[in-house]
Amino acid sequence: MRLDLTDLKLFLDVHETGTITAGAQRSHITTASASERIKGMETVLGVLIFNRNRRGVTVTPAGRTLLHHARAVLQQMAHLHGDLGQYSSGLKGQIRLLSNTSAINEYVPALLGAFLEAHPDLSIDLEEGPSMDIADRIRRGMADIGLIADTIPLQGLKTYFFRRDPLVIALPQAHPLAHLESLGLAQVLGEDFIGLADDSALQKHISAHVRQSSGELHYRVRLRSIDAVCRMVSQGIGIAIIPEATAIRCARHLRLAHRPLAERWAMRNLLVCTHASEPLPVYVQSFLQHILAPH
């Protein structure tokens, strides 16, 4: 039986993206070459590793077994390169980082900039997503480090406190509700809202909890940038649910007020998470220490 590291990486890329075409793009090879490699793997193994359908591919039971071993082998290679990298001119490797909307807007850019400047031989693959999806991908070994809210199940993860991250109601300074000390969801359901696009991780979090509360928010406009949301609020177009850190920063230069959102799901912290049991390569440990250090 002969499978090389390129085969195993392609197998993981196809599994994680859900199609051979997307997996081939991530592996930087053609779709035809990827198809041939997968057929070759199945011939060598004597079993099918993917079920094919019109929507893409899914792993077979045999493929799921291969998935476990492929991750272990590639992770061990990452450890090898990381450990030996200490003895060369510098560490070399790529760190896979997942972050929710709040962390990616308020904290990640500064953290990445300082770290990458100090480690020119490292690169970081950053992707935004909802905390629930990030936690699941960390458990499955699809990323190294995640920045998530603590409002989700944390089983199978090793977590570290990162920042407080409560959600607040942002209002124009002259809004009739701005004099109150805090606001419950029921008090603002009749208001016009400014929101983020539906595919935003933060917007998904807010929408899910509003639905659970049997409420519905009326959005006048949806925007891609949370800073743009704050600017629209300051102009009196509507109100918004945003992270407190964003509200404090934007209030320095906008006519913006903010009040605590008095809902249990709005009282949250940001956590750094890694897999509960799998060790991290040396260069990922270095980045983890950088994130957790006082700044």
PDB file of C-alpha atoms in Angstrom:
ATOM      1  CA  MET A   1       0.000   0.000   0.000  1.00  0.00           C
ATOM      2  CA  ARG A   2       1.511   3.339  -1.069  1.00  0.00           C
ATOM      3  CA  LEU A   3      -0.111   6.680  -0.234  1.00  0.00           C
ATOM      4  CA  ASP A   4       1.984   9.823  -0.099  1.00  0.00           C
ATOM      5  CA  LEU A   5       1.462  13.057   1.862  1.00  0.00           C
ATOM      6  CA  THR A   6       0.041  14.796  -1.220  1.00  0.00           C
ATOM      7  CA  ASP A   7      -2.658  12.102  -1.449  1.00  0.00           C
ATOM      8  CA  LEU A   8      -3.566  12.507   2.210  1.00  0.00           C
ATOM      9  CA  LYS A   9      -3.721  16.305   2.007  1.00  0.00           C
ATOM     10  CA  LEU A  10      -5.897  16.131  -1.105  1.00  0.00           C
ATOM     11  CA  PHE A  11      -8.198  13.644   0.642  1.00  0.00           C
ATOM     12  CA  LEU A  12      -8.623  16.037   3.589  1.00  0.00           C
ATOM     13  CA  ASP A  13      -9.110  19.045   1.305  1.00  0.00           C
ATOM     14  CA  VAL A  14     -11.843  17.287  -0.672  1.00  0.00           C
ATOM     15  CA  HIS A  15     -13.558  16.150   2.529  1.00  0.00           C
ATOM     16  CA  GLU A  16     -13.450  19.621   4.106  1.00  0.00           C
ATOM     17  CA  THR A  17     -14.658  21.486   0.996  1.00  0.00           C
ATOM     18  CA  GLY A  18     -17.251  18.886  -0.004  1.00  0.00           C
ATOM     19  CA  THR A  19     -16.333  18.685  -3.705  1.00  0.00           C
ATOM     20  CA  ILE A  20     -13.419  17.376  -5.731  1.00  0.00           C
ATOM     21  CA  THR A  21     -13.169  20.662  -7.630  1.00  0.00           C
ATOM     22  CA  ALA A  22     -12.904  22.797  -4.489  1.00  0.00           C
ATOM     23  CA  GLY A  23     -10.520  20.296  -2.882  1.00  0.00           C
ATOM     24  CA  ALA A  24      -8.321  20.382  -5.970  1.00  0.00           C
ATOM     25  CA  GLN A  25      -8.215  24.185  -5.853  1.00  0.00           C
ATOM     26  CA  ARG A  26      -7.161  24.121  -2.211  1.00  0.00           C
ATOM     27  CA  SER A  27      -4.463  21.555  -3.025  1.00  0.00           C
ATOM     28  CA  HIS A  28      -3.330  23.657  -6.019  1.00  0.00           C
ATOM     29  CA  ILE A  29      -3.865  20.913  -8.612  1.00  0.00           C
ATOM     30  CA  THR A  30      -6.315  20.463 -11.469  1.00  0.00           C
ATOM     31  CA  THR A  31      -9.681  18.783 -10.981  1.00  0.00           C
ATOM     32  CA  ALA A  32      -8.722  16.047 -13.438  1.00  0.00           C
ATOM     33  CA  SER A  33      -5.513  15.335 -11.531  1.00  0.00           C
ATOM     34  CA  ALA A  34      -7.414  15.283  -8.223  1.00  0.00           C
ATOM     35  CA  SER A  35      -9.962  12.808  -9.621  1.00  0.00           C
ATOM     36  CA  GLU A  36      -7.191  10.531 -10.850  1.00  0.00           C
ATOM     37  CA  ARG A  37      -5.406  10.662  -7.492  1.00  0.00           C
ATOM     38  CA  ILE A  38      -8.594   9.796  -5.604  1.00  0.00           C
ATOM     39  CA  LYS A  39      -9.329   6.892  -7.966  1.00  0.00           C
ATOM     40  CA  GLY A  40      -5.743   5.742  -7.466  1.00  0.00           C
ATOM     41  CA  MET A  41      -6.139   5.871  -3.684  1.00  0.00           C
ATOM     42  CA  GLU A  42      -9.323   3.809  -3.893  1.00  0.00           C
ATOM     43  CA  THR A  43      -7.582   1.279  -6.150  1.00  0.00           C
ATOM     44  CA  VAL A  44      -4.630   0.966  -3.767  1.00  0.00           C
ATOM     45  CA  LEU A  45      -6.876   0.677  -0.709  1.00  0.00           C
ATOM     46  CA  GLY A  46      -9.373  -1.624  -2.400  1.00  0.00           C
ATOM     47  CA  VAL A  47     -12.359   0.364  -1.090  1.00  0.00           C
ATOM     48  CA  LEU A  48     -14.335   3.481  -1.965  1.00  0.00           C
ATOM     49  CA  ILE A  49     -13.390   6.445   0.228  1.00  0.00           C
ATOM     50  CA  PHE A  50     -15.981   8.886  -1.138  1.00  0.00           C
ATOM     51  CA  ASN A  51     -19.646   8.645  -2.042  1.00  0.00           C
ATOM     52  CA  ARG A  52     -20.296  10.792  -5.134  1.00  0.00           C
ATOM     53  CA  ASN A  53     -23.552  12.652  -5.791  1.00  0.00           C
ATOM     54  CA  ARG A  54     -24.723  15.725  -7.677  1.00  0.00           C
ATOM     55  CA  ARG A  55     -24.092  18.000  -4.682  1.00  0.00           C
ATOM     56  CA  GLY A  56     -20.533  16.817  -4.067  1.00  0.00           C
ATOM     57  CA  VAL A  57     -18.886  14.033  -2.094  1.00  0.00           C
ATOM     58  CA  THR A  58     -19.116  12.555   1.398  1.00  0.00           C
ATOM     59  CA  VAL A  59     -16.782  10.084   3.046  1.00  0.00           C
ATOM     60  CA  THR A  60     -17.709   6.408   3.222  1.00  0.00           C
ATOM     61  CA  PRO A  61     -17.211   4.408   6.448  1.00  0.00           C
ATOM     62  CA  ALA A  62     -13.804   3.366   5.080  1.00  0.00           C
ATOM     63  CA  GLY A  63     -13.107   6.994   4.229  1.00  0.00           C
ATOM     64  CA  ARG A  64     -13.913   8.029   7.789  1.00  0.00           C
ATOM     65  CA  THR A  65     -11.275   5.581   9.039  1.00  0.00           C
ATOM     66  CA  LEU A  66      -8.791   7.024   6.547  1.00  0.00           C
ATOM     67  CA  LEU A  67      -9.786  10.512   7.735  1.00  0.00           C
ATOM     68  CA  HIS A  68      -8.617   9.740  11.253  1.00  0.00           C
ATOM     69  CA  HIS A  69      -5.257   8.390  10.104  1.00  0.00           C
ATOM     70  CA  ALA A  70      -4.687  11.126   7.500  1.00  0.00           C
ATOM     71  CA  ARG A  71      -5.161  13.846  10.104  1.00  0.00           C
ATOM     72  CA  ALA A  72      -2.831  12.050  12.496  1.00  0.00           C
ATOM     73  CA  VAL A  73      -0.097  11.634   9.870  1.00  0.00           C
ATOM     74  CA  LEU A  74      -0.286  15.235   8.607  1.00  0.00           C
ATOM     75  CA  GLN A  75      -0.413  16.609  12.120  1.00  0.00           C
ATOM     76  CA  GLN A  76       2.636  14.563  13.042  1.00  0.00           C
ATOM     77  CA  MET A  77       4.449  16.007  10.037  1.00  0.00           C
ATOM     78  CA  ALA A  78       3.493  19.497  11.187  1.00  0.00           C
ATOM     79  CA  HIS A  79       4.952  18.711  14.612  1.00  0.00           C
ATOM     80  CA  LEU A  80       8.112  17.418  12.971  1.00  0.00           C
ATOM     81  CA  HIS A  81       8.598  20.553  10.895  1.00  0.00           C
ATOM     82  CA  GLY A  82       7.767  22.769  13.852  1.00  0.00           C
ATOM     83  CA  ASP A  83      10.118  21.026  16.245  1.00  0.00           C
ATOM     84  CA  LEU A  84      13.019  20.909  13.781  1.00  0.00           C
ATOM     85  CA  GLY A  85      12.315  24.487  12.766  1.00  0.00           C
ATOM     86  CA  GLN A  86      13.619  25.637  16.148  1.00  0.00           C
ATOM     87  CA  TYR A  87      17.116  24.659  15.015  1.00  0.00           C
ATOM     88  CA  SER A  88      17.027  26.516  11.715  1.00  0.00           C
ATOM     89  CA  SER A  89      16.970  30.261  11.057  1.00  0.00           C
ATOM     90  CA  GLY A  90      13.369  30.469  12.238  1.00  0.00           C
ATOM     91  CA  LEU A  91      10.046  28.669  12.553  1.00  0.00           C
ATOM     92  CA  LYS A  92       8.238  27.802   9.332  1.00  0.00           C
ATOM     93  CA  GLY A  93       4.612  26.837   8.980  1.00  0.00           C
ATOM     94  CA  GLN A  94       1.006  27.888   8.467  1.00  0.00           C
ATOM     95  CA  ILE A  95      -1.408  28.453  11.341  1.00  0.00           C
ATOM     96  CA  ARG A  96      -5.103  27.835  10.704  1.00  0.00           C
ATOM     97  CA  LEU A  97      -7.081  30.388  12.745  1.00  0.00           C
ATOM     98  CA  LEU A  98     -10.875  30.628  12.961  1.00  0.00           C
ATOM     99  CA  SER A  99     -12.558  33.639  14.567  1.00  0.00           C
ATOM    100  CA  ASN A 100     -16.059  34.899  15.232  1.00  0.00           C
ATOM    101  CA  THR A 101     -17.143  38.366  14.035  1.00  0.00           C
ATOM    102  CA  SER A 102     -16.519  40.211  17.283  1.00  0.00           C
ATOM    103  CA  ALA A 103     -12.936  39.026  17.737  1.00  0.00           C
ATOM    104  CA  ILE A 104     -12.046  39.460  14.071  1.00  0.00           C
ATOM    105  CA  ASN A 105     -13.243  43.079  14.105  1.00  0.00           C
ATOM    106  CA  GLU A 106     -11.823  44.250  17.408  1.00  0.00           C
ATOM    107  CA  TYR A 107      -8.756  42.191  18.301  1.00  0.00           C
ATOM    108  CA  VAL A 108      -7.416  39.881  15.592  1.00  0.00           C
ATOM    109  CA  PRO A 109      -5.831  42.426  13.196  1.00  0.00           C
ATOM    110  CA  ALA A 110      -3.570  43.916  15.865  1.00  0.00           C
ATOM    111  CA  LEU A 111      -2.638  40.486  17.235  1.00  0.00           C
ATOM    112  CA  LEU A 112      -1.798  39.135  13.788  1.00  0.00           C
ATOM    113  CA  GLY A 113       0.166  42.180  12.764  1.00  0.00           C
ATOM    114  CA  ALA A 114       2.473  42.062  15.781  1.00  0.00           C
ATOM    115  CA  PHE A 115       2.968  38.304  15.563  1.00  0.00           C
ATOM    116  CA  LEU A 116       3.649  38.130  11.820  1.00  0.00           C
ATOM    117  CA  GLU A 117       6.091  41.003  12.045  1.00  0.00           C
ATOM    118  CA  ALA A 118       8.041  39.065  14.668  1.00  0.00           C
ATOM    119  CA  HIS A 119       7.803  35.734  12.763  1.00  0.00           C
ATOM    120  CA  PRO A 120       8.419  36.395   9.036  1.00  0.00           C
ATOM    121  CA  ASP A 121       8.592  32.658   8.237  1.00  0.00           C
ATOM    122  CA  LEU A 122       5.053  31.947   9.428  1.00  0.00           C
ATOM    123  CA  SER A 123       1.737  32.538   7.678  1.00  0.00           C
ATOM    124  CA  ILE A 124      -1.796  32.558   9.073  1.00  0.00           C
ATOM    125  CA  ASP A 125      -4.901  31.291   7.288  1.00  0.00           C
ATOM    126  CA  LEU A 126      -7.730  33.320   8.884  1.00  0.00           C
ATOM    127  CA  GLU A 127     -11.422  32.542   8.401  1.00  0.00           C
ATOM    128  CA  GLU A 128     -14.514  34.068   9.996  1.00  0.00           C
ATOM    129  CA  GLY A 129     -17.403  31.903  11.177  1.00  0.00           C
ATOM    130  CA  PRO A 130     -20.061  31.381  13.862  1.00  0.00           C
ATOM    131  CA  SER A 131     -18.723  30.164  17.211  1.00  0.00           C
ATOM    132  CA  MET A 132     -20.674  26.883  16.978  1.00  0.00           C
ATOM    133  CA  ASP A 133     -19.136  26.039  13.591  1.00  0.00           C
ATOM    134  CA  ILE A 134     -15.665  27.042  14.770  1.00  0.00           C
ATOM    135  CA  ALA A 135     -15.884  24.756  17.811  1.00  0.00           C
ATOM    136  CA  ASP A 136     -16.999  21.842  15.629  1.00  0.00           C
ATOM    137  CA  ARG A 137     -14.136  22.362  13.177  1.00  0.00           C
ATOM    138  CA  ILE A 138     -11.572  22.540  16.003  1.00  0.00           C
ATOM    139  CA  ARG A 139     -12.907  19.252  17.425  1.00  0.00           C
ATOM    140  CA  ARG A 140     -12.572  17.653  13.970  1.00  0.00           C
ATOM    141  CA  GLY A 141      -8.974  18.834  13.582  1.00  0.00           C
ATOM    142  CA  MET A 142      -9.790  21.198  10.695  1.00  0.00           C
ATOM    143  CA  ALA A 143      -8.062  24.213  12.307  1.00  0.00           C
ATOM    144  CA  ASP A 144      -5.463  24.898  14.988  1.00  0.00           C
ATOM    145  CA  ILE A 145      -6.951  27.721  17.075  1.00  0.00           C
ATOM    146  CA  GLY A 146     -10.409  29.262  17.365  1.00  0.00           C
ATOM    147  CA  LEU A 147     -11.745  32.482  18.885  1.00  0.00           C
ATOM    148  CA  ILE A 148     -15.298  31.827  20.054  1.00  0.00           C
ATOM    149  CA  ALA A 149     -18.005  33.050  22.412  1.00  0.00           C
ATOM    150  CA  ASP A 150     -18.621  31.018  25.558  1.00  0.00           C
ATOM    151  CA  THR A 151     -22.360  30.706  24.840  1.00  0.00           C
ATOM    152  CA  ILE A 152     -21.968  27.351  23.059  1.00  0.00           C
ATOM    153  CA  PRO A 153     -21.157  23.786  24.229  1.00  0.00           C
ATOM    154  CA  LEU A 154     -17.421  23.486  24.904  1.00  0.00           C
ATOM    155  CA  GLN A 155     -16.996  19.705  25.203  1.00  0.00           C
ATOM    156  CA  GLY A 156     -13.918  18.369  23.443  1.00  0.00           C
ATOM    157  CA  LEU A 157     -12.152  21.727  23.562  1.00  0.00           C
ATOM    158  CA  LYS A 158      -9.363  23.197  25.647  1.00  0.00           C
ATOM    159  CA  THR A 159     -10.324  26.796  26.345  1.00  0.00           C
ATOM    160  CA  TYR A 160      -8.637  29.938  27.652  1.00  0.00           C
ATOM    161  CA  PHE A 161     -10.284  33.223  28.654  1.00  0.00           C
ATOM    162  CA  PHE A 162      -9.561  35.969  26.108  1.00  0.00           C
ATOM    163  CA  ARG A 163     -11.837  39.022  26.581  1.00  0.00           C
ATOM    164  CA  ARG A 164     -15.239  40.031  27.949  1.00  0.00           C
ATOM    165  CA  ASP A 165     -17.601  40.455  25.013  1.00  0.00           C
ATOM    166  CA  PRO A 166     -21.146  41.414  26.066  1.00  0.00           C
ATOM    167  CA  LEU A 167     -23.610  42.515  23.415  1.00  0.00           C
ATOM    168  CA  VAL A 168     -25.210  45.935  23.786  1.00  0.00           C
ATOM    169  CA  ILE A 169     -27.903  48.022  22.141  1.00  0.00           C
ATOM    170  CA  ALA A 170     -26.375  50.872  20.136  1.00  0.00           C
ATOM    171  CA  LEU A 171     -28.630  53.911  19.775  1.00  0.00           C
ATOM    172  CA  PRO A 172     -28.418  57.502  18.546  1.00  0.00           C
ATOM    173  CA  GLN A 173     -27.559  59.779  21.448  1.00  0.00           C
ATOM    174  CA  ALA A 174     -30.943  61.517  21.181  1.00  0.00           C
ATOM    175  CA  HIS A 175     -32.994  58.297  21.110  1.00  0.00           C
ATOM    176  CA  PRO A 176     -35.868  58.192  23.675  1.00  0.00           C
ATOM    177  CA  LEU A 177     -34.527  54.921  25.147  1.00  0.00           C
ATOM    178  CA  ALA A 178     -30.969  56.210  25.567  1.00  0.00           C
ATOM    179  CA  HIS A 179     -31.671  57.442  29.124  1.00  0.00           C
ATOM    180  CA  LEU A 180     -32.363  53.890  30.418  1.00  0.00           C
ATOM    181  CA  GLU A 181     -29.598  51.963  32.186  1.00  0.00           C
ATOM    182  CA  SER A 182     -30.236  48.744  30.247  1.00  0.00           C
ATOM    183  CA  LEU A 183     -32.666  47.394  27.674  1.00  0.00           C
ATOM    184  CA  GLY A 184     -34.422  44.054  27.342  1.00  0.00           C
ATOM    185  CA  LEU A 185     -35.226  42.544  23.971  1.00  0.00           C
ATOM    186  CA  ALA A 186     -38.962  43.073  24.491  1.00  0.00           C
ATOM    187  CA  GLN A 187     -38.386  46.830  24.855  1.00  0.00           C
ATOM    188  CA  VAL A 188     -36.812  47.189  21.416  1.00  0.00           C
ATOM    189  CA  LEU A 189     -38.759  44.718  19.251  1.00  0.00           C
ATOM    190  CA  GLY A 190     -40.809  47.564  17.745  1.00  0.00           C
ATOM    191  CA  GLU A 191     -37.734  49.583  16.759  1.00  0.00           C
ATOM    192  CA  ASP A 192     -36.109  49.832  13.344  1.00  0.00           C
ATOM    193  CA  PHE A 193     -32.800  47.946  13.297  1.00  0.00           C
ATOM    194  CA  ILE A 194     -29.561  48.204  11.368  1.00  0.00           C
ATOM    195  CA  GLY A 195     -28.009  44.783  10.934  1.00  0.00           C
ATOM    196  CA  LEU A 196     -25.176  42.864   9.341  1.00  0.00           C
ATOM    197  CA  ALA A 197     -25.586  40.631   6.298  1.00  0.00           C
ATOM    198  CA  ASP A 198     -27.282  37.276   6.901  1.00  0.00           C
ATOM    199  CA  ASP A 199     -24.042  35.346   6.384  1.00  0.00           C
ATOM    200  CA  SER A 200     -22.241  37.278   9.137  1.00  0.00           C
ATOM    201  CA  ALA A 201     -21.320  35.062  12.109  1.00  0.00           C
ATOM    202  CA  LEU A 202     -22.528  37.705  14.582  1.00  0.00           C
ATOM    203  CA  GLN A 203     -25.810  38.185  12.720  1.00  0.00           C
ATOM    204  CA  LYS A 204     -26.452  34.432  12.756  1.00  0.00           C
ATOM    205  CA  HIS A 205     -25.873  34.406  16.527  1.00  0.00           C
ATOM    206  CA  ILE A 206     -28.278  37.316  17.108  1.00  0.00           C
ATOM    207  CA  SER A 207     -30.971  35.984  14.769  1.00  0.00           C
ATOM    208  CA  ALA A 208     -30.911  32.527  16.348  1.00  0.00           C
ATOM    209  CA  HIS A 209     -31.436  33.892  19.861  1.00  0.00           C
ATOM    210  CA  VAL A 210     -34.123  36.361  18.799  1.00  0.00           C
ATOM    211  CA  ARG A 211     -36.039  33.477  17.191  1.00  0.00           C
ATOM    212  CA  GLN A 212     -35.682  31.427  20.388  1.00  0.00           C
ATOM    213  CA  SER A 213     -37.238  34.367  22.254  1.00  0.00           C
ATOM    214  CA  SER A 214     -40.209  34.243  19.847  1.00  0.00           C
ATOM    215  CA  GLY A 215     -39.342  37.714  18.626  1.00  0.00           C
ATOM    216  CA  GLU A 216     -38.585  39.281  15.263  1.00  0.00           C
ATOM    217  CA  LEU A 217     -36.466  42.324  14.471  1.00  0.00           C
ATOM    218  CA  HIS A 218     -37.373  44.725  11.669  1.00  0.00           C
ATOM    219  CA  TYR A 219     -34.272  45.618   9.666  1.00  0.00           C
ATOM    220  CA  ARG A 220     -34.220  48.794   7.581  1.00  0.00           C
ATOM    221  CA  VAL A 221     -30.839  47.985   6.092  1.00  0.00           C
ATOM    222  CA  ARG A 222     -28.186  45.246   6.189  1.00  0.00           C
ATOM    223  CA  LEU A 223     -24.516  46.121   5.867  1.00  0.00           C
ATOM    224  CA  ARG A 224     -21.247  44.208   5.481  1.00  0.00           C
ATOM    225  CA  SER A 225     -19.242  46.281   7.975  1.00  0.00           C
ATOM    226  CA  ILE A 226     -19.996  46.616  11.667  1.00  0.00           C
ATOM    227  CA  ASP A 227     -18.418  50.092  11.604  1.00  0.00           C
ATOM    228  CA  ALA A 228     -20.889  51.039   8.852  1.00  0.00           C
ATOM    229  CA  VAL A 229     -23.693  49.787  11.114  1.00  0.00           C
ATOM    230  CA  CYS A 230     -22.494  52.162  13.841  1.00  0.00           C
ATOM    231  CA  ARG A 231     -22.375  55.108  11.429  1.00  0.00           C
ATOM    232  CA  MET A 232     -25.972  54.462  10.331  1.00  0.00           C
ATOM    233  CA  VAL A 233     -27.112  54.248  13.946  1.00  0.00           C
ATOM    234  CA  SER A 234     -25.420  57.556  14.782  1.00  0.00           C
ATOM    235  CA  GLN A 235     -27.349  59.152  11.878  1.00  0.00           C
ATOM    236  CA  GLY A 236     -30.663  58.132  13.477  1.00  0.00           C
ATOM    237  CA  ILE A 237     -31.599  55.471  10.897  1.00  0.00           C
ATOM    238  CA  GLY A 238     -32.197  52.775  13.518  1.00  0.00           C
ATOM    239  CA  ILE A 239     -30.634  50.892  16.431  1.00  0.00           C
ATOM    240  CA  ALA A 240     -28.379  47.829  16.470  1.00  0.00           C
ATOM    241  CA  ILE A 241     -27.131  44.927  18.580  1.00  0.00           C
ATOM    242  CA  ILE A 242     -23.336  44.996  18.559  1.00  0.00           C
ATOM    243  CA  PRO A 243     -20.399  43.984  20.796  1.00  0.00           C
ATOM    244  CA  GLU A 244     -19.651  46.417  23.618  1.00  0.00           C
ATOM    245  CA  ALA A 245     -16.026  46.850  22.499  1.00  0.00           C
ATOM    246  CA  THR A 246     -17.202  48.034  19.084  1.00  0.00           C
ATOM    247  CA  ALA A 247     -19.715  50.434  20.624  1.00  0.00           C
ATOM    248  CA  ILE A 248     -17.077  51.957  22.915  1.00  0.00           C
ATOM    249  CA  ARG A 249     -14.614  52.428  20.048  1.00  0.00           C
ATOM    250  CA  CYS A 250     -17.167  53.941  17.653  1.00  0.00           C
ATOM    251  CA  ALA A 251     -18.638  56.238  20.326  1.00  0.00           C
ATOM    252  CA  ARG A 252     -15.294  58.072  20.438  1.00  0.00           C
ATOM    253  CA  HIS A 253     -15.996  59.669  17.065  1.00  0.00           C
ATOM    254  CA  LEU A 254     -19.725  59.146  16.449  1.00  0.00           C
ATOM    255  CA  ARG A 255     -22.863  60.477  18.174  1.00  0.00           C
ATOM    256  CA  LEU A 256     -23.556  57.012  19.524  1.00  0.00           C
ATOM    257  CA  ALA A 257     -24.926  55.772  22.830  1.00  0.00           C
ATOM    258  CA  HIS A 258     -24.992  52.163  24.018  1.00  0.00           C
ATOM    259  CA  ARG A 259     -26.818  50.329  26.767  1.00  0.00           C
ATOM    260  CA  PRO A 260     -26.429  46.742  28.065  1.00  0.00           C
ATOM    261  CA  LEU A 261     -28.729  44.205  26.438  1.00  0.00           C
ATOM    262  CA  ALA A 262     -30.415  42.562  29.420  1.00  0.00           C
ATOM    263  CA  GLU A 263     -30.592  39.034  27.998  1.00  0.00           C
ATOM    264  CA  ARG A 264     -28.673  36.046  29.269  1.00  0.00           C
ATOM    265  CA  TRP A 265     -27.370  35.199  25.782  1.00  0.00           C
ATOM    266  CA  ALA A 266     -25.889  38.687  25.489  1.00  0.00           C
ATOM    267  CA  MET A 267     -23.673  38.190  28.557  1.00  0.00           C
ATOM    268  CA  ARG A 268     -20.731  36.427  26.968  1.00  0.00           C
ATOM    269  CA  ASN A 269     -16.956  36.126  26.983  1.00  0.00           C
ATOM    270  CA  LEU A 270     -14.537  35.462  24.158  1.00  0.00           C
ATOM    271  CA  LEU A 271     -12.447  32.309  24.511  1.00  0.00           C
ATOM    272  CA  VAL A 272      -9.440  30.930  22.713  1.00  0.00           C
ATOM    273  CA  CYS A 273      -9.952  27.229  21.988  1.00  0.00           C
ATOM    274  CA  THR A 274      -7.854  24.317  20.752  1.00  0.00           C
ATOM    275  CA  HIS A 275      -8.476  20.587  20.475  1.00  0.00           C
ATOM    276  CA  ALA A 276      -8.812  19.024  23.921  1.00  0.00           C
ATOM    277  CA  SER A 277      -6.211  16.296  23.409  1.00  0.00           C
ATOM    278  CA  GLU A 278      -4.169  16.809  20.250  1.00  0.00           C
ATOM    279  CA  PRO A 279      -0.819  18.565  20.886  1.00  0.00           C
ATOM    280  CA  LEU A 280      -0.021  21.725  18.949  1.00  0.00           C
ATOM    281  CA  PRO A 281       3.058  22.192  16.744  1.00  0.00           C
ATOM    282  CA  VAL A 282       5.697  24.434  18.289  1.00  0.00           C
ATOM    283  CA  TYR A 283       4.934  27.403  16.057  1.00  0.00           C
ATOM    284  CA  VAL A 284       1.199  27.176  16.881  1.00  0.00           C
ATOM    285  CA  GLN A 285       2.057  27.082  20.582  1.00  0.00           C
ATOM    286  CA  SER A 286       4.083  30.248  20.022  1.00  0.00           C
ATOM    287  CA  PHE A 287       1.052  31.972  18.466  1.00  0.00           C
ATOM    288  CA  LEU A 288      -1.220  30.745  21.278  1.00  0.00           C
ATOM    289  CA  GLN A 289       1.133  32.245  23.869  1.00  0.00           C
ATOM    290  CA  HIS A 290       1.123  35.513  21.914  1.00  0.00           C
ATOM    291  CA  ILE A 291      -2.696  35.664  21.896  1.00  0.00           C
ATOM    292  CA  LEU A 292      -2.948  34.978  25.625  1.00  0.00           C
ATOM    293  CA  ALA A 293      -0.209  37.391  26.676  1.00  0.00           C
ATOM    294  CA  PRO A 294      -1.374  40.723  28.174  1.00  0.00           C
ATOM    295  CA  HIS A 295      -1.602  43.409  25.481  1.00  0.00           C
TER     296      HIS A 295
END
